[in-house]
mmCIF file of C-alpha atoms in Angstrom:
data_model
loop_
_atom_site.group_PDB
_atom_site.id
_atom_site.type_symbol
_atom_site.label_atom_id
_atom_site.label_comp_id
_atom_site.label_asym_id
_atom_site.label_seq_id
_atom_site.Cartn_x
_atom_site.Cartn_y
_atom_site.Cartn_z
ATOM 1 C CA MET E 1 119.487 -29.373 177.445
ATOM 2 C CA THR E 2 118.768 -27.027 180.003
ATOM 3 C CA ASP E 3 120.753 -26.815 183.173
ATOM 4 C CA LYS E 4 118.894 -26.178 186.122
ATOM 5 C CA VAL E 5 120.896 -23.427 187.963
ATOM 6 C CA ASP E 6 122.451 -21.955 184.831
ATOM 7 C CA LYS E 7 119.612 -21.330 182.621
ATOM 8 C CA ARG E 8 121.255 -21.017 179.006
ATOM 9 C CA PHE E 9 121.291 -23.131 175.982
ATOM 10 C CA GLN E 10 123.797 -26.469 177.429
ATOM 11 C CA ILE E 11 125.937 -28.166 175.057
ATOM 12 C CA THR E 12 128.104 -30.723 176.517
ATOM 13 C CA THR E 13 130.654 -32.616 174.498
ATOM 14 C CA GLU E 14 131.742 -35.756 176.925
ATOM 15 C CA HIS E 15 133.032 -37.968 174.062
ATOM 16 C CA SER E 16 135.693 -36.900 170.898
ATOM 17 C CA LYS E 17 132.488 -39.222 168.835
ATOM 18 C CA GLU E 18 130.300 -36.481 169.481
ATOM 19 C CA LEU E 19 132.908 -34.426 167.320
ATOM 20 C CA PRO E 20 133.209 -34.435 163.535
ATOM 21 C CA ASN E 21 135.454 -36.707 162.166
ATOM 22 C CA GLN E 22 136.458 -34.378 159.273
ATOM 23 C CA PHE E 23 136.487 -31.152 159.406
ATOM 24 C CA PHE E 24 134.656 -28.278 161.283
ATOM 25 C CA LYS E 25 133.789 -25.371 159.175
ATOM 26 C CA LYS E 26 134.787 -21.501 159.552
ATOM 27 C CA SER E 27 132.856 -18.572 158.350
ATOM 28 C CA HIS E 28 134.446 -16.446 154.937
ATOM 29 C CA GLU E 29 133.944 -13.724 157.760
ATOM 30 C CA LEU E 30 135.775 -14.620 160.316
ATOM 31 C CA ILE E 31 138.612 -16.052 157.930
ATOM 32 C CA PHE E 32 138.688 -12.155 156.360
ATOM 33 C CA SER E 33 139.013 -11.027 159.752
ATOM 34 C CA GLN E 34 141.836 -9.434 162.109
ATOM 35 C CA LEU E 35 142.681 -11.382 164.216
ATOM 36 C CA ALA E 36 145.844 -12.732 166.204
ATOM 37 C CA LEU E 37 145.862 -16.134 167.969
ATOM 38 C CA THR E 38 148.590 -18.576 169.355
ATOM 39 C CA ALA E 39 149.170 -21.748 167.286
ATOM 40 C CA ARG E 40 146.972 -23.274 170.852
ATOM 41 C CA GLU E 41 144.208 -20.590 170.556
ATOM 42 C CA HIS E 42 143.966 -21.681 167.279
ATOM 43 C CA ASP E 43 143.096 -24.944 168.458
ATOM 44 C CA MET E 44 140.646 -24.292 171.324
ATOM 45 C CA MET E 45 139.085 -22.033 168.763
ATOM 46 C CA ALA E 46 138.629 -24.832 166.521
ATOM 47 C CA LEU E 47 137.427 -27.254 169.193
ATOM 48 C CA PHE E 48 134.692 -24.786 169.439
ATOM 49 C CA LEU E 49 134.004 -24.373 165.908
ATOM 50 C CA SER E 50 134.099 -28.092 165.512
ATOM 51 C CA ARG E 51 130.721 -28.349 167.772
ATOM 52 C CA LEU E 52 129.297 -25.104 166.827
ATOM 53 C CA ASN E 53 125.743 -25.600 165.155
ATOM 54 C CA ARG E 54 122.339 -22.722 163.405
ATOM 55 C CA GLU E 55 120.262 -24.984 165.868
ATOM 56 C CA HIS E 56 121.914 -24.309 168.617
ATOM 57 C CA TRP E 57 121.060 -20.555 168.353
ATOM 58 C CA VAL E 58 117.612 -20.696 167.204
ATOM 59 C CA ASP E 59 115.819 -19.308 170.548
ATOM 60 C CA PHE E 60 118.000 -16.708 170.728
ATOM 61 C CA LEU E 61 117.943 -15.544 166.773
ATOM 62 C CA GLU E 62 114.307 -15.909 168.027
ATOM 63 C CA LYS E 63 113.974 -14.005 171.066
ATOM 64 C CA ARG E 64 113.366 -16.476 173.049
ATOM 65 C CA ASP E 65 116.331 -16.424 175.170
ATOM 66 C CA ILE E 66 118.746 -13.959 175.808
ATOM 67 C CA HIS E 67 121.426 -15.941 176.753
ATOM 68 C CA ALA E 68 124.299 -17.101 173.532
ATOM 69 C CA PRO E 69 124.884 -20.966 174.105
ATOM 70 C CA GLN E 70 127.219 -22.155 176.420
ATOM 71 C CA TYR E 71 129.582 -25.193 175.548
ATOM 72 C CA THR E 72 131.243 -27.465 177.223
ATOM 73 C CA PHE E 73 134.256 -29.546 176.823
ATOM 74 C CA HIS E 74 134.735 -32.610 179.112
ATOM 75 C CA ALA E 75 138.450 -34.068 180.278
ATOM 76 C CA ASP E 76 138.422 -37.031 177.729
ATOM 77 C CA VAL E 77 137.781 -35.036 174.851
ATOM 78 C CA LEU E 78 140.570 -32.313 175.882
ATOM 79 C CA LYS E 79 143.145 -34.982 176.445
ATOM 80 C CA ASP E 80 142.559 -36.466 173.045
ATOM 81 C CA TRP E 81 142.089 -32.774 171.251
ATOM 82 C CA PHE E 82 145.313 -31.666 172.511
ATOM 83 C CA GLY E 83 147.129 -34.162 173.147
ATOM 84 C CA LEU E 84 147.611 -33.420 176.285
ATOM 85 C CA SER E 85 147.311 -36.305 179.865
ATOM 86 C CA SER E 86 145.582 -35.531 182.945
ATOM 87 C CA LYS E 87 148.148 -33.291 184.449
ATOM 88 C CA GLN E 88 149.136 -31.667 181.353
ATOM 89 C CA LEU E 89 145.445 -30.162 181.548
ATOM 90 C CA TYR E 90 145.254 -27.104 183.411
ATOM 91 C CA PRO E 91 148.612 -25.620 183.525
ATOM 92 C CA THR E 92 149.060 -25.970 180.026
ATOM 93 C CA LEU E 93 145.056 -24.747 179.257
ATOM 94 C CA ARG E 94 144.736 -22.194 181.601
ATOM 95 C CA PRO E 95 147.395 -19.535 179.921
ATOM 96 C CA VAL E 96 145.772 -20.775 176.690
ATOM 97 C CA ALA E 97 142.186 -20.031 177.384
ATOM 98 C CA GLU E 98 143.063 -16.723 179.182
ATOM 99 C CA ARG E 99 144.069 -15.298 176.756
ATOM 100 C CA LEU E 100 142.108 -16.274 174.608
ATOM 101 C CA SER E 101 138.969 -14.941 176.746
ATOM 102 C CA GLY E 102 140.625 -11.401 175.856
ATOM 103 C CA ARG E 103 141.040 -11.963 172.227
ATOM 104 C CA LYS E 104 139.029 -9.403 169.971
ATOM 105 C CA VAL E 105 138.275 -9.524 166.085
ATOM 106 C CA GLY E 106 138.448 -6.906 163.757
ATOM 107 C CA LEU E 107 136.641 -5.549 160.961
ATOM 108 C CA ALA E 108 138.064 -3.348 159.117
ATOM 109 C CA ASN E 109 138.019 -1.117 155.859
ATOM 110 C CA ASP E 110 140.880 1.219 156.141
ATOM 111 C CA SER E 111 139.059 3.794 152.900
ATOM 112 C CA ALA E 112 136.511 3.817 154.806
ATOM 113 C CA GLU E 113 138.542 4.499 158.026
ATOM 114 C CA GLU E 114 136.755 2.740 160.042
ATOM 115 C CA PHE E 115 136.764 -0.580 162.278
ATOM 116 C CA ASP E 116 135.199 -2.594 164.886
ATOM 117 C CA PHE E 117 137.108 -5.041 167.218
ATOM 118 C CA ILE E 118 134.781 -7.010 168.745
ATOM 119 C CA PRO E 119 135.086 -10.047 171.555
ATOM 120 C CA LEU E 120 135.386 -13.205 170.559
ATOM 121 C CA PHE E 121 133.841 -14.500 174.112
ATOM 122 C CA ALA E 122 132.065 -14.236 176.992
ATOM 123 C CA ARG E 123 133.838 -16.721 179.149
ATOM 124 C CA VAL E 124 136.375 -19.721 179.019
ATOM 125 C CA LYS E 125 136.353 -21.124 182.270
ATOM 126 C CA TYR E 126 137.754 -24.746 183.358
ATOM 127 C CA SER E 127 136.577 -26.045 186.011
ATOM 128 C CA LYS E 128 136.355 -30.672 187.255
ATOM 129 C CA GLY E 129 138.233 -31.378 184.143
ATOM 130 C CA ALA E 130 135.796 -29.786 181.945
ATOM 131 C CA LEU E 131 136.357 -26.157 179.222
ATOM 132 C CA THR E 132 133.241 -23.977 179.450
ATOM 133 C CA ILE E 133 133.108 -21.325 176.634
ATOM 134 C CA VAL E 134 130.352 -19.140 175.877
ATOM 135 C CA PRO E 135 130.672 -17.389 173.021
ATOM 136 C CA ASN E 136 130.298 -13.538 172.352
ATOM 137 C CA SER E 137 126.509 -13.653 170.848
ATOM 138 C CA GLU E 138 128.041 -9.942 169.382
ATOM 139 C CA LEU E 139 129.312 -11.910 166.589
ATOM 140 C CA ILE E 140 126.348 -14.541 165.662
ATOM 141 C CA ASN E 141 126.858 -13.520 162.566
ATOM 142 C CA ALA E 142 130.232 -14.067 162.073
ATOM 143 C CA TYR E 143 129.852 -17.541 163.149
ATOM 144 C CA VAL E 144 127.009 -19.356 162.308
ATOM 145 C CA ASP E 145 126.205 -17.242 158.479
ATOM 146 C CA TYR E 146 127.473 -19.756 156.347
ATOM 147 C CA SER E 147 125.699 -17.093 153.038
ATOM 148 C CA ALA E 148 128.651 -15.768 152.225
ATOM 149 C CA GLY E 149 130.924 -18.681 151.984
ATOM 150 C CA HIS E 150 133.491 -20.911 154.289
ATOM 151 C CA ALA E 151 136.070 -23.328 154.465
ATOM 152 C CA GLN E 152 135.826 -26.571 155.365
ATOM 153 C CA ILE E 153 138.784 -27.121 157.440
ATOM 154 C CA ASN E 154 140.665 -30.634 158.037
ATOM 155 C CA HIS E 155 141.197 -31.017 162.022
ATOM 156 C CA HIS E 156 143.081 -33.628 161.960
ATOM 157 C CA ALA E 157 145.354 -31.842 159.347
ATOM 158 C CA PHE E 158 144.647 -28.425 160.963
ATOM 159 C CA ARG E 159 146.133 -29.487 164.393
ATOM 160 C CA GLY E 160 149.126 -31.770 163.125
ATOM 161 C CA LEU E 161 150.857 -28.488 162.482
ATOM 162 C CA LYS E 162 152.655 -26.374 165.073
ATOM 163 C CA SER E 163 153.219 -23.155 163.659
ATOM 164 C CA GLU E 164 150.075 -20.621 164.086
ATOM 165 C CA HIS E 165 150.794 -18.672 160.735
ATOM 166 C CA SER E 166 150.939 -22.539 159.402
ATOM 167 C CA LYS E 167 147.575 -22.684 160.893
ATOM 168 C CA ARG E 168 146.190 -19.524 159.019
ATOM 169 C CA LEU E 169 147.470 -19.935 156.128
ATOM 170 C CA TYR E 170 145.631 -23.598 155.861
ATOM 171 C CA THR E 171 142.760 -22.115 156.960
ATOM 172 C CA LEU E 172 143.210 -19.578 154.055
ATOM 173 C CA LEU E 173 143.603 -22.389 151.191
ATOM 174 C CA SER E 174 140.686 -23.921 152.985
ATOM 175 C CA ARG E 175 138.272 -21.129 151.855
ATOM 176 C CA PHE E 176 139.194 -22.133 148.365
ATOM 177 C CA LYS E 177 138.821 -25.847 147.678
ATOM 178 C CA ASP E 178 135.980 -26.209 145.756
ATOM 179 C CA SER E 179 136.959 -25.784 141.663
ATOM 180 C CA GLY E 180 134.506 -22.735 141.366
ATOM 181 C CA THR E 181 136.501 -20.855 143.822
ATOM 182 C CA GLN E 182 139.356 -19.485 143.346
ATOM 183 C CA LEU E 183 142.196 -17.710 145.814
ATOM 184 C CA HIS E 184 143.626 -14.309 143.525
ATOM 185 C CA PRO E 185 147.104 -12.673 144.743
ATOM 186 C CA GLN E 186 146.352 -10.871 147.765
ATOM 187 C CA LYS E 187 148.269 -7.228 149.118
ATOM 188 C CA ILE E 188 150.963 -7.864 151.511
ATOM 189 C CA ASP E 189 149.163 -5.034 153.541
ATOM 190 C CA ALA E 190 146.052 -7.217 152.931
ATOM 191 C CA LEU E 191 148.003 -10.442 154.244
ATOM 192 C CA HIS E 192 149.418 -8.276 157.540
ATOM 193 C CA ALA E 193 145.688 -7.437 158.478
ATOM 194 C CA LEU E 194 144.748 -11.901 157.812
ATOM 195 C CA TYR E 195 147.335 -12.960 159.990
ATOM 196 C CA GLY E 196 146.728 -10.623 163.168
ATOM 197 C CA LEU E 197 150.280 -9.040 162.396
ATOM 198 C CA LEU E 198 148.141 -5.370 163.232
ATOM 199 C CA ASP E 199 147.517 -3.830 165.926
ATOM 200 C CA GLU E 200 143.488 -1.632 166.625
ATOM 201 C CA LYS E 201 145.172 0.720 164.583
ATOM 202 C CA GLY E 202 146.071 -0.570 161.692
ATOM 203 C CA LYS E 203 150.277 -0.180 162.579
ATOM 204 C CA LEU E 204 152.526 -3.317 162.911
ATOM 205 C CA LEU E 205 152.906 -5.336 165.952
ATOM 206 C CA LYS E 206 156.364 -6.058 165.382
ATOM 207 C CA THR E 207 158.296 -3.485 162.999
ATOM 208 C CA SER E 208 160.391 -6.137 161.008
ATOM 209 C CA TYR E 209 157.167 -7.602 159.531
ATOM 210 C CA SER E 210 157.333 -4.375 157.050
ATOM 211 C CA GLN E 211 160.347 -5.647 155.980
ATOM 212 C CA ASN E 212 158.987 -8.090 152.992
ATOM 213 C CA LYS E 213 162.022 -10.255 153.186
ATOM 214 C CA VAL E 214 161.139 -10.790 156.840
ATOM 215 C CA PHE E 215 157.428 -11.697 156.601
ATOM 216 C CA ILE E 216 157.407 -13.776 153.541
ATOM 217 C CA ASP E 217 160.054 -16.274 155.074
ATOM 218 C CA ARG E 218 158.151 -16.054 158.212
ATOM 219 C CA CYS E 219 154.440 -16.054 157.380
ATOM 220 C CA ILE E 220 154.702 -17.997 153.661
ATOM 221 C CA LYS E 221 157.337 -20.176 153.261
ATOM 222 C CA LYS E 222 158.233 -21.777 156.992
ATOM 223 C CA PRO E 223 154.401 -21.981 156.892
ATOM 224 C CA ILE E 224 154.531 -23.772 153.391
ATOM 225 C CA ASP E 225 156.821 -26.359 154.496
ATOM 226 C CA GLU E 226 156.125 -27.089 157.179
ATOM 227 C CA MET E 227 152.332 -28.397 155.749
ATOM 228 C CA SER E 228 154.547 -30.210 152.629
ATOM 229 C CA LYS E 229 155.950 -31.741 155.288
ATOM 230 C CA CYS E 230 153.023 -32.775 157.398
ATOM 231 C CA VAL E 231 151.604 -35.928 155.823
ATOM 232 C CA GLU E 232 148.068 -35.326 157.088
ATOM 233 C CA VAL E 233 147.711 -32.103 155.013
ATOM 234 C CA SER E 234 149.804 -33.299 152.193
ATOM 235 C CA LYS E 235 147.454 -35.991 151.846
ATOM 236 C CA ASP E 236 145.329 -33.513 150.077
ATOM 237 C CA LEU E 237 146.974 -30.660 149.556
ATOM 238 C CA GLU E 238 149.633 -30.467 147.904
ATOM 239 C CA PHE E 239 151.785 -26.773 146.255
ATOM 240 C CA SER E 240 153.846 -26.176 142.329
ATOM 241 C CA ILE E 241 157.310 -24.713 141.726
ATOM 242 C CA ASP E 242 156.849 -21.330 140.582
ATOM 243 C CA PRO E 243 159.324 -21.235 137.345
ATOM 244 C CA LYS E 244 160.850 -17.565 137.495
ATOM 245 C CA THR E 245 161.668 -18.202 141.105
ATOM 246 C CA GLY E 246 161.957 -21.356 141.915
ATOM 247 C CA ASN E 247 159.793 -20.535 145.445
ATOM 248 C CA VAL E 248 157.260 -23.840 146.658
ATOM 249 C CA GLY E 249 154.005 -22.585 146.884
ATOM 250 C CA PHE E 250 153.708 -18.977 145.956
ATOM 251 C CA ALA E 251 155.148 -16.380 143.235
ATOM 252 C CA PRO E 252 155.886 -13.052 144.141
ATOM 253 C CA VAL E 253 153.568 -9.982 142.492
ATOM 254 C CA MET E 254 156.463 -7.265 141.103
ATOM 255 C CA GLN E 255 155.691 -3.709 141.037
ATOM 256 C CA GLY E 256 159.813 -2.605 139.908
ATOM 257 C CA LYS E 257 161.531 -4.061 142.333
ATOM 258 C CA ARG E 258 159.361 -4.358 144.502
ATOM 259 C CA ILE E 259 156.920 -7.000 145.542
ATOM 260 C CA ILE E 260 153.403 -5.930 146.319
ATOM 261 C CA ALA E 261 151.671 -8.925 146.515
ATOM 262 C CA ILE E 262 151.760 -12.756 146.656
ATOM 263 C CA GLU E 263 149.706 -15.845 144.619
ATOM 264 C CA PHE E 264 149.666 -18.921 146.319
ATOM 265 C CA LEU E 265 150.894 -21.519 144.010
ATOM 266 C CA TYR E 266 148.659 -24.489 145.208
ATOM 267 C CA ARG E 267 145.887 -27.736 144.403
ATOM 268 C CA TRP E 268 143.914 -29.227 146.253
ATOM 269 C CA LYS E 269 143.623 -33.244 145.499
ATOM 270 C CA MET E 270 140.047 -34.536 144.766
ATOM 271 C CA SER E 271 139.339 -35.612 148.267
ATOM 272 C CA ASP E 272 137.503 -38.955 148.354
ATOM 273 C CA ASN E 273 136.082 -38.461 151.624
ATOM 274 C CA GLN E 274 132.199 -39.515 151.909
ATOM 275 C CA ALA E 275 131.329 -37.057 154.858
ATOM 276 C CA GLU E 276 132.723 -34.196 153.468
ATOM 277 C CA LYS E 277 130.729 -34.847 149.730
ATOM 278 C CA LEU E 278 127.525 -35.229 152.025
ATOM 279 C CA GLU E 279 127.835 -31.997 153.797
ATOM 280 C CA ARG E 280 128.302 -29.805 150.953
ATOM 281 C CA ALA E 281 125.612 -31.894 148.277
ATOM 282 C CA ALA E 282 123.945 -30.645 151.520
ATOM 283 C CA LEU E 283 124.693 -26.891 151.763
ATOM 284 C CA ALA E 284 124.031 -26.780 148.132
ATOM 285 C CA GLN E 285 120.607 -28.002 148.532
ATOM 286 C CA GLU E 286 120.327 -25.386 150.772
ATOM 287 C CA ALA E 287 117.932 -21.941 150.169
ATOM 288 C CA VAL E 288 120.644 -19.343 149.737
ATOM 289 C CA PRO E 289 120.463 -16.539 147.633
ATOM 290 C CA ASP E 290 122.396 -16.705 144.521
ATOM 291 C CA ASN E 291 126.343 -15.796 144.910
ATOM 292 C CA PRO E 292 124.743 -13.348 148.110
ATOM 293 C CA MET E 293 128.289 -11.656 148.287
ATOM 294 C CA LEU E 294 128.413 -10.348 144.960
ATOM 295 C CA ILE E 295 124.360 -9.360 145.384
ATOM 296 C CA LEU E 296 125.426 -7.736 148.740
ATOM 297 C CA ALA E 297 128.562 -6.036 146.355
ATOM 298 C CA ARG E 298 126.715 -4.426 144.058
ATOM 299 C CA GLU E 299 123.898 -3.486 146.622
ATOM 300 C CA ALA E 300 127.153 -1.473 147.923
ATOM 301 C CA TYR E 301 128.635 -0.429 144.766
ATOM 302 C CA GLN E 302 124.697 1.428 143.682
ATOM 303 C CA ILE E 303 124.184 2.828 147.277
ATOM 304 C CA VAL E 304 127.957 4.814 147.077
ATOM 305 C CA MET E 305 127.060 5.946 143.933
ATOM 306 C CA ALA E 306 124.191 7.082 144.251
ATOM 307 C CA HIS E 307 124.653 8.517 147.732
ATOM 308 C CA PRO E 308 123.073 9.930 149.805
ATOM 309 C CA SER E 309 119.398 9.131 148.039
ATOM 310 C CA LYS E 310 119.449 5.515 148.789
ATOM 311 C CA GLY E 311 120.633 5.739 152.449
ATOM 312 C CA ASN E 312 124.301 3.729 153.807
ATOM 313 C CA LEU E 313 126.399 1.225 153.685
ATOM 314 C CA ASN E 314 126.517 -1.168 156.787
ATOM 315 C CA GLU E 315 128.642 -3.807 157.883
ATOM 316 C CA LYS E 316 127.722 -6.893 155.514
ATOM 317 C CA HIS E 317 128.142 -4.300 152.479
ATOM 318 C CA LEU E 318 131.959 -3.436 153.830
ATOM 319 C CA LEU E 319 132.747 -7.301 154.197
ATOM 320 C CA ALA E 320 131.186 -7.735 149.947
ATOM 321 C CA ILE E 321 133.474 -4.224 149.192
ATOM 322 C CA GLN E 322 136.612 -6.431 150.552
ATOM 323 C CA SER E 323 135.949 -9.487 149.342
ATOM 324 C CA VAL E 324 136.280 -6.878 145.557
ATOM 325 C CA GLU E 325 139.000 -5.409 146.622
ATOM 326 C CA MET E 326 140.754 -9.162 147.061
ATOM 327 C CA GLY E 327 139.628 -10.764 144.048
ATOM 328 C CA ILE E 328 137.551 -13.408 145.682
ATOM 329 C CA ILE E 329 134.436 -12.086 143.581
ATOM 330 C CA SER E 330 133.932 -9.959 140.938
ATOM 331 C CA LEU E 331 131.388 -6.912 140.148
ATOM 332 C CA PRO E 332 130.779 -6.599 136.100
ATOM 333 C CA GLU E 333 132.771 -4.132 133.970
ATOM 334 C CA ASP E 334 130.155 -1.299 134.145
ATOM 335 C CA MET E 335 130.446 -1.465 138.167
ATOM 336 C CA PRO E 336 134.121 -0.170 138.508
ATOM 337 C CA PHE E 337 135.778 0.048 142.267
ATOM 338 C CA ASN E 338 137.689 2.932 140.594
ATOM 339 C CA ASP E 339 138.895 6.148 141.873
ATOM 340 C CA ASP E 340 135.310 7.457 141.892
ATOM 341 C CA PHE E 341 134.018 4.930 143.562
ATOM 342 C CA LYS E 342 136.852 5.492 146.833
ATOM 343 C CA ALA E 343 135.929 9.176 146.990
ATOM 344 C CA LYS E 344 132.489 8.068 147.903
ATOM 345 C CA LEU E 345 132.781 5.596 149.831
ATOM 346 C CA ASN E 346 134.187 7.682 152.929
ATOM 347 C CA LEU E 347 130.829 9.346 152.142
ATOM 348 C CA ALA E 348 128.285 6.758 152.704
ATOM 349 C CA TRP E 349 129.708 4.648 155.114
ATOM 350 C CA ALA E 350 129.469 8.132 157.268
#
């Protein structure tokens, strides 16, 4: 629908029944970006993502419209989603919207000493009981491109979690639900970025997080404990105990006496949610290139090793390289990301 004054494409949500019954999608690129959000900001972002659909962006993508779509959520939806009364909406959502409007998503590649920080939204407005969000069109691919994979996140469980770190970890684990996907041990430095604990220069926002004990307690142990006690989460997700340490849901990866990575110990139960099954079946039928992230990683490898004859890397190649480094995808043995590759990587990106 199109407003007479504002010519941008309008997506208006007046009733909660217009939202997905069970889950919302979040792209692989957004999940593995550097983004710091409070718990309430996570919930507001989730509300936006729950209504997001690539079809809304057709005119923009095909250059028939220069504006990003506008998403408006009316009071009944806001009260239900955030668990607030009518009187609580304005004073509660105002500081959340103010902070969220200034948040930036970071796509970083430390080995190439490159980063790109992009504002999430062009506008977050509240008027007459309605919340309006205009996403930043610069992030269109991060928002609606699911070819590299995505998480299907149970929004009832997600909203039931109170800690920002719990919501972050739940989202990360939701990316690896299928039997064909696996979350490999994550390096501590990588987790710092995923949890949004770094500034734009890659430095920890709080020096206390440089102590593994503090980081693991606040960002690993407590979130797993909260998820284990959340009824909505425990319906679908269960954690196992590390026999060596007795830790619930994770095992430290050691290098000598130092913890260098975390392996998460969890299992998704078989889902009986028909909507999710149908959604996954539909996605499986889409004409998407076989393992597109692996294809991009191979392209990146060939560009780096043949530099400068094949040109330079782009942002998508860097995302693929990050996925290899995190163990999300694996390259053939004849394409090692070794010291020789890393030495040439800076040149190819420059």
